[in-house]
XYZ file of C-alpha atoms in Angstrom:
357
model
C -24.070 -184.043 -187.895
C -21.396 -183.091 -185.430
C -22.190 -180.725 -182.842
C -19.656 -177.849 -182.244
C -19.206 -175.915 -178.963
C -19.513 -172.387 -180.620
C -18.181 -170.759 -177.125
C -15.087 -172.883 -177.339
C -14.771 -172.001 -180.952
C -14.855 -168.183 -179.880
C -12.372 -168.559 -177.211
C -9.965 -170.261 -179.162
C -9.469 -167.666 -181.892
C -10.684 -164.015 -181.959
C -12.720 -163.214 -185.154
C -10.396 -160.570 -185.984
C -7.677 -163.073 -186.373
C -9.307 -165.413 -188.938
C -8.423 -163.696 -191.966
C -4.731 -165.144 -191.918
C -6.451 -168.681 -191.652
C -8.745 -167.803 -194.888
C -5.849 -166.709 -196.928
C -3.989 -169.744 -195.649
C -6.422 -172.339 -196.732
C -7.056 -170.336 -200.301
C -3.411 -170.522 -200.896
C -2.634 -174.019 -199.588
C -6.036 -175.651 -200.689
C -6.313 -177.871 -197.543
C -9.508 -178.953 -196.590
C -11.185 -176.698 -193.844
C -11.901 -177.921 -190.540
C -15.414 -177.730 -189.332
C -14.237 -175.326 -186.547
C -12.799 -173.044 -188.954
C -15.782 -173.340 -191.250
C -17.871 -171.976 -188.369
C -15.382 -169.170 -187.997
C -15.167 -168.372 -191.746
C -19.000 -167.428 -191.332
C -17.718 -164.465 -189.493
C -16.259 -163.202 -192.706
C -19.768 -164.110 -194.695
C -18.039 -167.260 -196.009
C -20.136 -170.388 -196.288
C -19.437 -173.834 -198.104
C -22.052 -174.948 -200.416
C -20.917 -178.524 -200.386
C -19.250 -181.190 -198.283
C -16.438 -181.090 -200.563
C -15.831 -177.623 -200.223
C -15.597 -177.406 -203.868
C -17.779 -173.779 -204.073
C -18.311 -171.396 -201.492
C -20.975 -168.404 -200.994
C -19.779 -164.955 -199.928
C -22.242 -162.483 -198.183
C -21.600 -158.734 -198.404
C -23.248 -156.173 -196.254
C -23.388 -152.597 -197.240
C -23.178 -149.520 -194.715
C -26.446 -148.433 -194.173
C -27.600 -150.454 -197.076
C -26.262 -148.156 -199.467
C -24.149 -148.359 -202.776
C -22.622 -145.593 -204.969
C -22.229 -146.193 -208.754
C -18.778 -147.156 -208.355
C -19.577 -150.135 -205.751
C -22.390 -151.212 -208.198
C -20.016 -151.286 -211.042
C -17.468 -153.261 -209.049
C -20.121 -155.827 -207.771
C -21.036 -156.171 -211.691
C -17.312 -156.703 -212.454
C -16.952 -159.598 -209.883
C -20.169 -161.086 -211.252
C -18.529 -161.295 -214.674
C -15.003 -161.983 -213.575
C -15.942 -164.746 -211.487
C -18.504 -166.221 -214.027
C -21.704 -165.796 -211.845
C -24.683 -165.824 -213.685
C -26.790 -163.894 -210.951
C -26.650 -162.379 -207.444
C -28.774 -162.828 -204.415
C -30.138 -160.007 -202.552
C -30.836 -160.958 -198.919
C -32.771 -159.329 -196.010
C -30.689 -157.108 -193.591
C -29.314 -155.275 -196.641
C -26.932 -157.985 -198.070
C -25.943 -159.506 -201.282
C -24.652 -162.867 -201.875
C -22.445 -164.214 -204.467
C -22.164 -168.089 -205.081
C -20.200 -170.510 -206.634
C -16.950 -169.093 -205.716
C -13.779 -171.064 -205.406
C -11.818 -170.757 -202.221
C -8.995 -169.565 -203.948
C -10.837 -166.670 -205.293
C -11.317 -165.000 -202.021
C -8.189 -163.032 -201.377
C -8.679 -161.412 -204.437
C -12.209 -160.498 -203.947
C -11.454 -159.233 -200.551
C -8.896 -157.063 -202.085
C -11.410 -155.506 -204.502
C -14.129 -155.020 -201.931
C -11.496 -153.374 -199.730
C -10.550 -150.864 -202.748
C -14.265 -149.577 -202.597
C -14.671 -149.556 -198.907
C -16.469 -152.645 -198.471
C -15.721 -155.569 -196.100
C -17.576 -158.685 -195.197
C -16.034 -158.889 -191.733
C -18.781 -159.003 -188.809
C -21.457 -160.129 -191.493
C -22.226 -163.252 -189.232
C -21.160 -164.285 -185.481
C -22.041 -163.241 -182.126
C -21.234 -159.782 -182.520
C -23.258 -156.393 -183.080
C -24.383 -156.157 -186.833
C -24.366 -153.070 -188.774
C -27.078 -150.713 -187.424
C -30.349 -150.632 -189.470
C -31.961 -147.467 -190.691
C -34.884 -146.507 -193.031
C -33.538 -146.825 -196.657
C -35.169 -143.377 -197.354
C -33.597 -141.778 -194.592
C -32.471 -138.240 -195.451
C -35.014 -137.977 -198.700
C -38.366 -138.611 -197.236
C -39.891 -135.033 -196.278
C -42.082 -136.776 -193.552
C -39.279 -137.911 -191.299
C -38.702 -135.937 -187.978
C -34.872 -136.244 -188.026
C -31.991 -137.340 -190.272
C -30.302 -140.215 -188.312
C -27.472 -140.756 -190.907
C -24.800 -139.476 -188.627
C -26.147 -141.004 -185.565
C -26.175 -144.596 -187.403
C -22.632 -144.014 -188.757
C -21.589 -143.339 -185.289
C -23.106 -146.351 -183.915
C -21.191 -148.524 -186.657
C -17.958 -146.646 -185.615
C -18.725 -147.747 -182.127
C -19.453 -151.335 -182.339
C -18.504 -152.800 -185.710
C -14.995 -154.064 -185.367
C -14.563 -153.207 -181.612
C -13.254 -156.251 -179.926
C -15.238 -155.316 -176.683
C -18.086 -156.684 -178.651
C -16.950 -159.574 -180.818
C -17.773 -162.206 -178.348
C -21.642 -161.666 -177.593
C -23.971 -164.735 -176.268
C -25.360 -164.072 -179.870
C -25.928 -161.569 -182.479
C -27.351 -158.124 -181.508
C -29.198 -156.079 -183.920
C -29.781 -152.041 -183.517
C -32.058 -150.037 -185.429
C -32.345 -146.344 -185.471
C -35.390 -144.351 -187.338
C -36.018 -140.869 -188.004
C -39.807 -141.632 -187.392
C -41.685 -142.501 -184.137
C -43.078 -145.685 -185.787
C -39.716 -146.935 -186.557
C -38.448 -148.672 -189.669
C -40.282 -151.640 -191.185
C -37.447 -153.734 -191.022
C -39.722 -157.217 -190.955
C -38.616 -158.350 -187.609
C -38.430 -156.623 -183.846
C -34.824 -155.245 -183.426
C -33.107 -156.123 -180.094
C -33.115 -152.226 -179.404
C -34.305 -149.410 -181.379
C -34.225 -145.730 -181.116
C -37.088 -143.691 -182.937
C -37.404 -140.097 -183.263
C -40.283 -137.939 -182.039
C -40.562 -134.410 -180.504
C -40.999 -133.793 -176.872
C -43.243 -131.158 -175.184
C -40.690 -128.383 -176.233
C -40.505 -129.789 -179.835
C -36.906 -130.800 -179.283
C -35.731 -134.077 -180.894
C -35.602 -136.793 -178.681
C -35.675 -140.802 -179.199
C -37.973 -143.511 -177.834
C -35.840 -146.172 -176.799
C -37.238 -149.633 -177.152
C -35.837 -152.957 -175.887
C -37.686 -155.526 -178.105
C -41.207 -154.324 -177.748
C -40.767 -152.509 -174.392
C -40.887 -149.058 -174.464
C -38.004 -148.092 -172.011
C -37.956 -144.055 -171.831
C -36.986 -141.157 -174.123
C -33.197 -140.135 -174.495
C -31.786 -137.150 -176.076
C -29.596 -137.296 -179.139
C -26.197 -137.325 -177.193
C -27.473 -140.223 -175.048
C -28.196 -142.715 -177.759
C -24.795 -143.934 -178.007
C -24.173 -144.359 -174.363
C -27.493 -146.143 -174.007
C -26.513 -148.673 -176.797
C -23.182 -149.268 -175.198
C -24.687 -149.762 -171.903
C -27.309 -152.401 -173.103
C -24.481 -153.981 -175.260
C -22.387 -154.624 -172.332
C -25.503 -155.802 -169.933
C -25.957 -158.477 -172.811
C -22.342 -159.358 -172.764
C -21.771 -159.495 -169.267
C -25.397 -161.377 -168.361
C -26.884 -163.011 -171.392
C -26.897 -166.667 -171.414
C -24.323 -168.647 -173.459
C -26.527 -171.584 -174.431
C -26.489 -172.760 -177.978
C -29.053 -170.585 -179.957
C -30.047 -168.564 -176.980
C -31.052 -164.940 -178.278
C -31.291 -161.509 -176.835
C -35.058 -162.029 -176.573
C -34.476 -165.125 -174.470
C -32.173 -163.354 -172.197
C -34.919 -160.698 -171.447
C -37.376 -162.993 -171.161
C -35.086 -164.951 -168.395
C -33.758 -162.067 -166.950
C -37.073 -159.982 -166.694
C -37.231 -156.380 -168.335
C -37.710 -154.989 -164.861
C -34.377 -156.469 -163.733
C -32.873 -155.237 -167.028
C -33.888 -151.652 -166.440
C -32.612 -151.667 -162.870
C -29.099 -152.619 -164.110
C -29.251 -150.165 -167.199
C -30.439 -147.518 -164.888
C -27.198 -147.989 -162.766
C -25.048 -148.019 -165.830
C -25.760 -144.665 -167.256
C -25.168 -141.070 -165.661
C -28.541 -139.831 -167.438
C -32.012 -140.806 -166.682
C -34.049 -141.875 -169.588
C -37.168 -139.654 -169.407
C -40.370 -141.465 -168.313
C -42.809 -142.600 -171.002
C -45.674 -140.062 -171.628
C -47.611 -142.601 -173.791
C -47.515 -146.104 -174.518
C -48.614 -148.753 -177.059
C -48.098 -146.640 -180.255
C -49.744 -148.132 -183.219
C -48.535 -147.084 -186.619
C -48.871 -148.384 -190.281
C -45.568 -148.776 -191.983
C -45.264 -146.410 -195.216
C -44.704 -148.199 -198.379
C -41.862 -146.616 -200.389
C -42.389 -148.080 -203.958
C -42.845 -146.206 -207.123
C -41.703 -142.695 -207.966
C -41.527 -140.233 -204.865
C -40.467 -136.952 -204.641
C -37.657 -136.317 -202.422
C -37.112 -133.560 -199.816
C -33.931 -132.543 -201.663
C -34.847 -129.887 -204.302
C -35.270 -131.256 -207.961
C -34.636 -134.914 -206.968
C -36.873 -137.910 -206.647
C -36.502 -141.533 -205.577
C -37.959 -144.693 -206.969
C -38.931 -147.923 -204.833
C -38.596 -151.191 -206.761
C -40.167 -154.407 -205.253
C -37.724 -157.051 -206.163
C -40.065 -160.359 -206.564
C -37.274 -162.819 -207.603
C -34.382 -162.160 -205.075
C -32.215 -163.720 -207.320
C -31.025 -161.184 -210.127
C -29.311 -162.462 -213.147
C -26.169 -160.641 -214.046
C -27.807 -159.516 -217.249
C -30.572 -157.723 -215.552
C -28.179 -156.172 -213.097
C -25.994 -154.919 -215.855
C -28.878 -153.300 -217.232
C -29.899 -151.570 -213.935
C -26.420 -150.357 -213.343
C -26.426 -148.970 -217.069
C -29.622 -147.367 -216.348
C -28.466 -145.725 -213.105
C -25.556 -144.320 -214.854
C -27.397 -143.150 -217.741
C -29.882 -141.279 -215.610
C -27.210 -139.641 -213.245
C -28.174 -141.435 -210.260
C -25.873 -141.143 -207.346
C -26.657 -143.973 -205.144
C -29.012 -146.986 -204.186
C -30.163 -148.482 -201.099
C -31.180 -152.221 -200.278
C -34.036 -152.235 -198.071
C -34.656 -154.716 -195.329
C -37.124 -156.886 -197.090
C -34.666 -157.202 -200.161
C -36.202 -154.492 -202.101
C -34.310 -151.517 -203.603
C -34.560 -147.890 -203.534
C -32.966 -145.541 -206.174
C -32.070 -142.475 -204.417
C -31.186 -138.844 -205.817
C -32.745 -139.177 -209.134
C -32.523 -135.664 -211.172
C -36.431 -134.818 -211.374
C -35.784 -134.220 -215.237
C -34.859 -137.975 -215.721
C -37.283 -139.560 -213.316
C -40.323 -140.218 -215.685
C -37.949 -141.877 -218.486
C -35.961 -144.167 -215.669
C -39.316 -145.236 -214.481
C -40.337 -146.118 -217.713
C -37.090 -148.293 -218.378
C -37.117 -149.862 -215.005
C -40.866 -151.142 -216.000
C -39.566 -152.318 -219.171
C -37.149 -154.441 -217.175
C -39.991 -156.001 -215.298
C -39.239 -154.351 -212.093
C -42.383 -153.921 -209.927
C -42.903 -150.220 -208.994
C -46.184 -150.436 -207.048
């Protein structure tokens, strides 16, 4: 096992410059150096064997969402490259396996045609922001965070100023005070609530520490400040995480620097130690949008055969569904179902052995 100096690898080549190398190796078929194999992960590419005969490709989705055209295109990729299944991962990704390196340029072009990219899937950068899969359709949420989430992605994903962090950095934003049930503690999170004047504010949390309340307009400046603190002060030891940084730096020192970097003051915490149960989203649910429902599917087997996936896509088109979302726990939410079609779709999904409980 060769130990690689990750910091050296990052300094030698910027992650935004590695695409040309991927195409070079794909065209000429040369064996990929260990250093470049590590860099290929920044594009979601992993060698499945030492001989580099087969590769897997991790594909992330903006806010976990796929529309019908994107679903059909993923299905076409499975068929064209003779994959008998796809894999649903946590963090709203899917994985295609058993690909040849020479397949990747064409796959990248196909993904680009449907506004998808695998860039920034891995590496020491800021991941695509995490949101609740039922954001915008659940009547119990306090605030629809979709626009804010997209602005956070626009701010960080692909921004060269944040491509070389000490390690990965995960941001979550939720329209609920209890946050999203993502299965782990995000590095920072913004959870919506109402202040004493019944205006929407966000509880800013760093790991499990409640820092204060910020206004809607202060969410992105707060996230930028925290990301810069991590970039400038985080340890660059192998496998050192944001949590390790906070543990060593101390939350009090962090808050002092954070306060000095923003031109507003996070409102003091009024109450602490919130405890909430997470809301299940499985089965048939009424949407807050008129004449629409959504259905949550528990995906027991994270490996879905191409045949089952094709039947799912066929049902989605048949019942006039606009979009679906992957959850953070590798499950699926079918959104925007016309109410008139909901019960029939539910029955057909049960026939496909999906779990709706």
